[in-house]
């Protein structure tokens, strides 16, 4: 673009790199502030996107259905983001009804406060039932019903990209493969005990303290988890 200077030049200034960086940072900050975010005075939109998670526990013959509805922020822009707005829990089992309703109202209120709401996942997952938890299909230990609700919220937050799904890195994958091979060699003369269903963990695996799955095997005097790669070796 060419600008024709018609008036007399009375002064000039060279913008330093530092000043330029400051201006850019300011522009980024302004753009950020212009983004839509959840706050208390937000009116509930007519339409929310929802997902329902079914939970089956050995504590009750009836399943629990957890529905989380999201508000979509900055729709149609590159900053489009779903943010949980409310949670409902339904079940034929009315045993825990009043606590479940109270919990869903409090969680929904936290959702609507806005800001970082991901902390709730760890809070809920750390609740232990004094009667002892239970094992789910696949060998995962669930310390309480509240923890199970926390896990459903975590799954949801991962699905909408609010929480990162922690995949195993190359090093962990390698470690797990090595330990598994060692284990199979020791126990079954090199053949995998469950070739047909390779997703299964060995039947004598111990409960892993990190991921709560019965997948930790003892090799060379130390435990390695075949699910999350947690290891006390070395
Ligand atoms: Zn583990």
CSV table of C-alpha atoms and ligand atoms in Angstrom, one decimal:
chain,number,residue,atom,x,y,z
A,1,UNK,CA,0.0,0.0,0.0
A,2,UNK,CA,1.3,3.4,-0.9
A,3,UNK,CA,0.5,6.4,1.2
A,4,UNK,CA,0.9,9.8,-0.3
A,5,UNK,CA,2.1,12.4,2.2
A,6,UNK,CA,0.5,15.6,1.5
A,7,UNK,CA,1.3,17.6,4.6
A,8,UNK,CA,4.7,18.6,5.9
A,9,UNK,CA,6.5,16.0,8.0
A,10,UNK,CA,6.8,17.6,11.4
A,11,UNK,CA,8.3,14.6,13.3
A,12,UNK,CA,8.9,10.9,13.1
A,13,UNK,CA,9.6,8.0,15.4
A,14,UNK,CA,11.1,4.5,14.8
A,15,UNK,CA,9.1,1.8,16.6
A,16,UNK,CA,11.5,-0.4,18.5
A,17,UNK,CA,11.3,-4.2,18.4
A,18,UNK,CA,10.4,-4.1,22.1
A,19,UNK,CA,7.5,-1.7,21.5
A,20,UNK,CA,6.3,-3.7,18.5
A,21,UNK,CA,6.2,-6.9,20.6
A,22,UNK,CA,4.3,-5.0,23.3
A,23,UNK,CA,1.7,-3.9,20.8
A,24,UNK,CA,1.4,-7.4,19.4
A,25,UNK,CA,0.9,-8.8,23.0
A,26,UNK,CA,-1.7,-6.2,23.6
A,27,UNK,CA,-3.5,-7.1,20.4
A,28,UNK,CA,-3.5,-10.8,21.4
A,29,UNK,CA,-4.8,-9.9,24.9
A,30,UNK,CA,-7.6,-7.8,23.4
A,31,UNK,CA,-8.6,-10.6,21.0
A,32,UNK,CA,-8.7,-13.0,24.0
A,33,UNK,CA,-10.9,-10.7,26.0
A,34,UNK,CA,-13.3,-10.4,23.0
A,35,UNK,CA,-13.8,-14.2,23.2
A,36,UNK,CA,-17.1,-15.4,24.6
A,37,UNK,CA,-16.7,-17.3,27.9
A,38,UNK,CA,-19.0,-18.7,30.5
A,39,UNK,CA,-20.0,-16.4,33.4
A,40,UNK,CA,-22.7,-16.4,36.1
A,41,UNK,CA,-25.0,-13.9,34.4
A,42,UNK,CA,-25.2,-15.8,31.2
A,43,UNK,CA,-28.7,-16.6,30.1
A,44,UNK,CA,-29.4,-20.3,29.5
A,45,UNK,CA,-29.6,-20.7,25.7
A,46,UNK,CA,-32.6,-22.4,24.2
A,47,UNK,CA,-30.5,-25.1,22.7
A,48,UNK,CA,-27.6,-27.1,24.3
A,49,UNK,CA,-25.6,-30.0,23.0
A,50,UNK,CA,-25.8,-33.1,25.2
A,51,UNK,CA,-24.1,-36.4,25.8
A,52,UNK,CA,-25.4,-39.2,28.0
A,53,UNK,CA,-23.1,-41.7,29.7
A,54,UNK,CA,-24.5,-45.0,31.0
A,55,UNK,CA,-22.9,-46.4,34.2
A,56,UNK,CA,-23.5,-49.9,35.4
A,57,UNK,CA,-22.3,-50.7,38.9
A,58,UNK,CA,-22.4,-54.0,40.8
A,59,UNK,CA,-24.0,-52.0,43.6
A,60,UNK,CA,-27.4,-51.8,41.9
A,61,UNK,CA,-29.3,-53.7,39.2
A,62,UNK,CA,-30.3,-50.4,37.6
A,63,UNK,CA,-27.9,-48.4,35.5
A,64,UNK,CA,-27.2,-44.8,36.1
A,65,UNK,CA,-27.5,-42.3,33.2
A,66,UNK,CA,-25.4,-39.2,33.3
A,67,UNK,CA,-26.3,-36.4,30.9
A,68,UNK,CA,-24.0,-33.4,30.4
A,69,UNK,CA,-25.2,-30.5,28.3
A,70,UNK,CA,-22.7,-28.1,26.8
A,71,UNK,CA,-23.0,-24.5,25.7
A,72,UNK,CA,-21.0,-23.8,22.5
A,73,UNK,CA,-18.8,-20.7,22.8
A,74,UNK,CA,-17.5,-18.7,19.9
A,75,UNK,CA,-19.6,-20.7,17.5
A,76,UNK,CA,-18.3,-20.8,13.9
A,77,UNK,CA,-14.9,-19.2,14.8
A,78,UNK,CA,-11.6,-20.9,15.2
A,79,UNK,CA,-12.0,-20.6,19.0
A,80,UNK,CA,-15.2,-22.6,19.0
A,81,UNK,CA,-15.3,-24.6,22.2
A,82,UNK,CA,-17.9,-26.6,24.1
A,83,UNK,CA,-18.2,-25.8,27.8
A,84,UNK,CA,-20.3,-28.0,30.1
A,85,UNK,CA,-23.3,-26.1,31.4
A,86,UNK,CA,-25.4,-28.6,33.3
A,87,UNK,CA,-25.5,-32.2,34.5
A,88,UNK,CA,-28.4,-34.5,35.1
A,89,UNK,CA,-28.4,-38.0,36.6
A,90,UNK,CA,-31.2,-40.4,36.1
A,91,UNK,CA,-31.8,-43.9,37.4
A,92,UNK,CA,-34.6,-46.2,38.4
A,93,UNK,CA,-32.6,-46.7,41.6
A,94,UNK,CA,-33.7,-44.1,44.1
A,95,UNK,CA,-31.3,-45.2,46.9
A,96,UNK,CA,-29.0,-42.2,46.7
A,97,UNK,CA,-31.5,-39.9,45.1
A,98,UNK,CA,-31.2,-36.8,47.4
A,99,UNK,CA,-27.4,-36.8,47.4
A,100,UNK,CA,-27.3,-37.4,43.7
A,101,UNK,CA,-29.6,-34.5,43.0
A,102,UNK,CA,-27.7,-32.2,45.4
A,103,UNK,CA,-24.4,-33.2,43.7
A,104,UNK,CA,-25.7,-32.5,40.2
A,105,UNK,CA,-27.0,-29.1,41.3
A,106,UNK,CA,-23.6,-28.1,42.8
A,107,UNK,CA,-21.7,-29.4,39.8
A,108,UNK,CA,-24.0,-27.5,37.4
A,109,UNK,CA,-23.5,-24.4,39.4
A,110,UNK,CA,-19.7,-24.8,39.1
A,111,UNK,CA,-20.0,-25.3,35.4
A,112,UNK,CA,-21.9,-22.1,35.1
A,113,UNK,CA,-19.4,-20.1,37.1
A,114,UNK,CA,-17.1,-20.5,34.2
A,115,UNK,CA,-13.3,-20.5,34.4
A,116,UNK,CA,-11.4,-23.7,34.8
A,117,UNK,CA,-13.8,-26.4,35.9
A,118,UNK,CA,-11.5,-29.4,35.2
A,119,UNK,CA,-10.4,-29.6,38.8
A,120,UNK,CA,-13.7,-31.2,39.7
A,121,UNK,CA,-12.7,-34.4,38.0
A,122,UNK,CA,-9.9,-35.1,40.4
A,123,UNK,CA,-12.0,-34.0,43.4
A,124,UNK,CA,-14.8,-36.5,42.6
A,125,UNK,CA,-12.5,-39.3,41.6
A,126,UNK,CA,-10.7,-39.1,44.9
A,127,UNK,CA,-13.9,-39.9,46.9
A,128,UNK,CA,-13.7,-43.3,48.5
A,129,UNK,CA,-16.7,-45.2,49.7
A,130,UNK,CA,-16.1,-46.5,53.3
A,131,UNK,CA,-17.9,-49.7,52.3
A,132,UNK,CA,-15.1,-50.3,49.8
A,133,UNK,CA,-15.4,-49.8,46.0
A,134,UNK,CA,-15.8,-52.3,43.3
A,135,UNK,CA,-14.1,-53.6,40.1
A,136,UNK,CA,-15.5,-52.7,36.7
A,137,UNK,CA,-15.3,-54.8,33.6
A,138,UNK,CA,-11.7,-54.8,32.4
A,139,UNK,CA,-10.3,-54.8,35.9
A,140,UNK,CA,-10.6,-51.1,36.7
A,141,UNK,CA,-11.1,-50.3,40.4
A,142,UNK,CA,-13.8,-47.7,41.2
A,143,UNK,CA,-13.5,-46.4,44.7
A,144,UNK,CA,-17.1,-45.0,44.9
A,145,UNK,CA,-20.2,-44.0,42.9
A,146,UNK,CA,-19.1,-40.4,43.2
A,147,UNK,CA,-15.7,-41.3,41.6
A,148,UNK,CA,-17.7,-43.0,38.8
A,149,UNK,CA,-19.5,-39.7,38.2
A,150,UNK,CA,-16.2,-37.9,38.2
A,151,UNK,CA,-14.9,-40.4,35.6
A,152,UNK,CA,-17.9,-39.8,33.3
A,153,UNK,CA,-17.3,-36.0,33.6
A,154,UNK,CA,-13.6,-36.7,32.7
A,155,UNK,CA,-14.6,-38.7,29.7
A,156,UNK,CA,-16.8,-35.9,28.6
A,157,UNK,CA,-14.2,-33.2,29.1
A,158,UNK,CA,-11.8,-35.3,27.0
A,159,UNK,CA,-14.4,-35.7,24.3
A,160,UNK,CA,-15.0,-32.0,24.0
A,161,UNK,CA,-11.2,-31.2,24.2
A,162,UNK,CA,-11.3,-29.5,27.6
A,163,UNK,CA,-9.0,-32.1,29.0
A,164,UNK,CA,-6.1,-33.7,27.1
A,165,UNK,CA,-6.4,-37.4,26.7
A,166,UNK,CA,-3.2,-38.8,28.0
A,167,UNK,CA,-1.9,-41.2,25.4
A,168,UNK,CA,1.1,-43.3,26.2
A,169,UNK,CA,4.4,-42.0,24.8
A,170,UNK,CA,6.8,-44.1,22.8
A,171,UNK,CA,9.0,-44.9,25.8
A,172,UNK,CA,6.0,-46.2,27.8
A,173,UNK,CA,4.7,-48.2,24.9
A,174,UNK,CA,8.1,-49.8,24.5
A,175,UNK,CA,8.4,-50.5,28.2
A,176,UNK,CA,5.0,-52.1,28.3
A,177,UNK,CA,5.7,-54.3,25.2
A,178,UNK,CA,9.0,-55.4,26.7
A,179,UNK,CA,7.6,-56.3,30.1
A,180,UNK,CA,4.7,-58.1,28.5
A,181,UNK,CA,7.1,-60.2,26.3
A,182,UNK,CA,9.2,-61.0,29.4
A,183,UNK,CA,6.2,-62.0,31.4
A,184,UNK,CA,4.9,-64.2,28.6
A,185,UNK,CA,8.3,-65.8,28.2
A,186,UNK,CA,8.5,-66.6,31.9
A,187,UNK,CA,5.0,-67.8,32.3
A,188,UNK,CA,4.1,-69.5,29.0
A,189,UNK,CA,7.4,-70.3,27.3
A,190,UNK,CA,7.2,-67.3,25.0
A,191,UNK,CA,3.6,-67.6,23.9
A,192,UNK,CA,1.1,-64.9,24.9
A,193,UNK,CA,-1.4,-66.5,27.2
A,194,UNK,CA,-4.2,-64.6,25.6
A,195,UNK,CA,-3.5,-64.2,22.0
A,196,UNK,CA,-7.1,-64.2,21.1
A,197,UNK,CA,-7.9,-61.3,23.4
A,198,UNK,CA,-4.7,-59.5,23.6
A,199,UNK,CA,-6.4,-56.5,25.3
A,200,UNK,CA,-6.6,-58.5,28.5
A,201,UNK,CA,-4.2,-58.3,31.4
A,202,UNK,CA,-2.6,-61.3,33.0
A,203,UNK,CA,-5.0,-62.9,35.6
A,204,UNK,CA,-2.4,-62.6,38.4
A,205,UNK,CA,-1.8,-58.9,37.7
A,206,UNK,CA,-2.0,-56.6,40.7
A,207,UNK,CA,-3.9,-53.4,41.1
A,208,UNK,CA,-1.9,-50.4,39.8
A,209,UNK,CA,-1.9,-47.5,42.2
A,210,UNK,CA,-1.7,-45.0,39.5
A,211,UNK,CA,-4.5,-45.9,37.0
A,212,UNK,CA,-6.5,-48.3,39.3
A,213,UNK,CA,-6.5,-51.1,36.8
A,214,UNK,CA,-5.5,-54.7,37.7
A,215,UNK,CA,-2.6,-54.6,35.3
A,216,UNK,CA,0.6,-54.4,37.3
A,217,UNK,CA,2.9,-57.4,36.9
A,218,UNK,CA,5.9,-58.3,39.0
A,219,UNK,CA,9.0,-58.8,36.8
A,220,UNK,CA,12.6,-58.8,38.2
A,221,UNK,CA,11.4,-57.8,41.6
A,222,UNK,CA,9.5,-54.7,40.6
A,223,UNK,CA,6.0,-53.8,39.4
A,224,UNK,CA,5.2,-52.5,36.0
A,225,UNK,CA,1.7,-51.6,34.9
A,226,UNK,CA,0.7,-52.9,31.5
A,227,UNK,CA,-2.1,-50.4,31.2
A,228,UNK,CA,-0.5,-47.0,32.0
A,229,UNK,CA,3.2,-47.9,32.0
A,230,UNK,CA,3.8,-46.8,35.6
A,231,UNK,CA,6.9,-48.6,36.8
A,232,UNK,CA,8.9,-48.8,39.9
A,233,UNK,CA,11.8,-50.5,38.1
A,234,UNK,CA,15.2,-48.9,37.7
B,1,LIG,ZN1,-1.4,-48.3,35.8
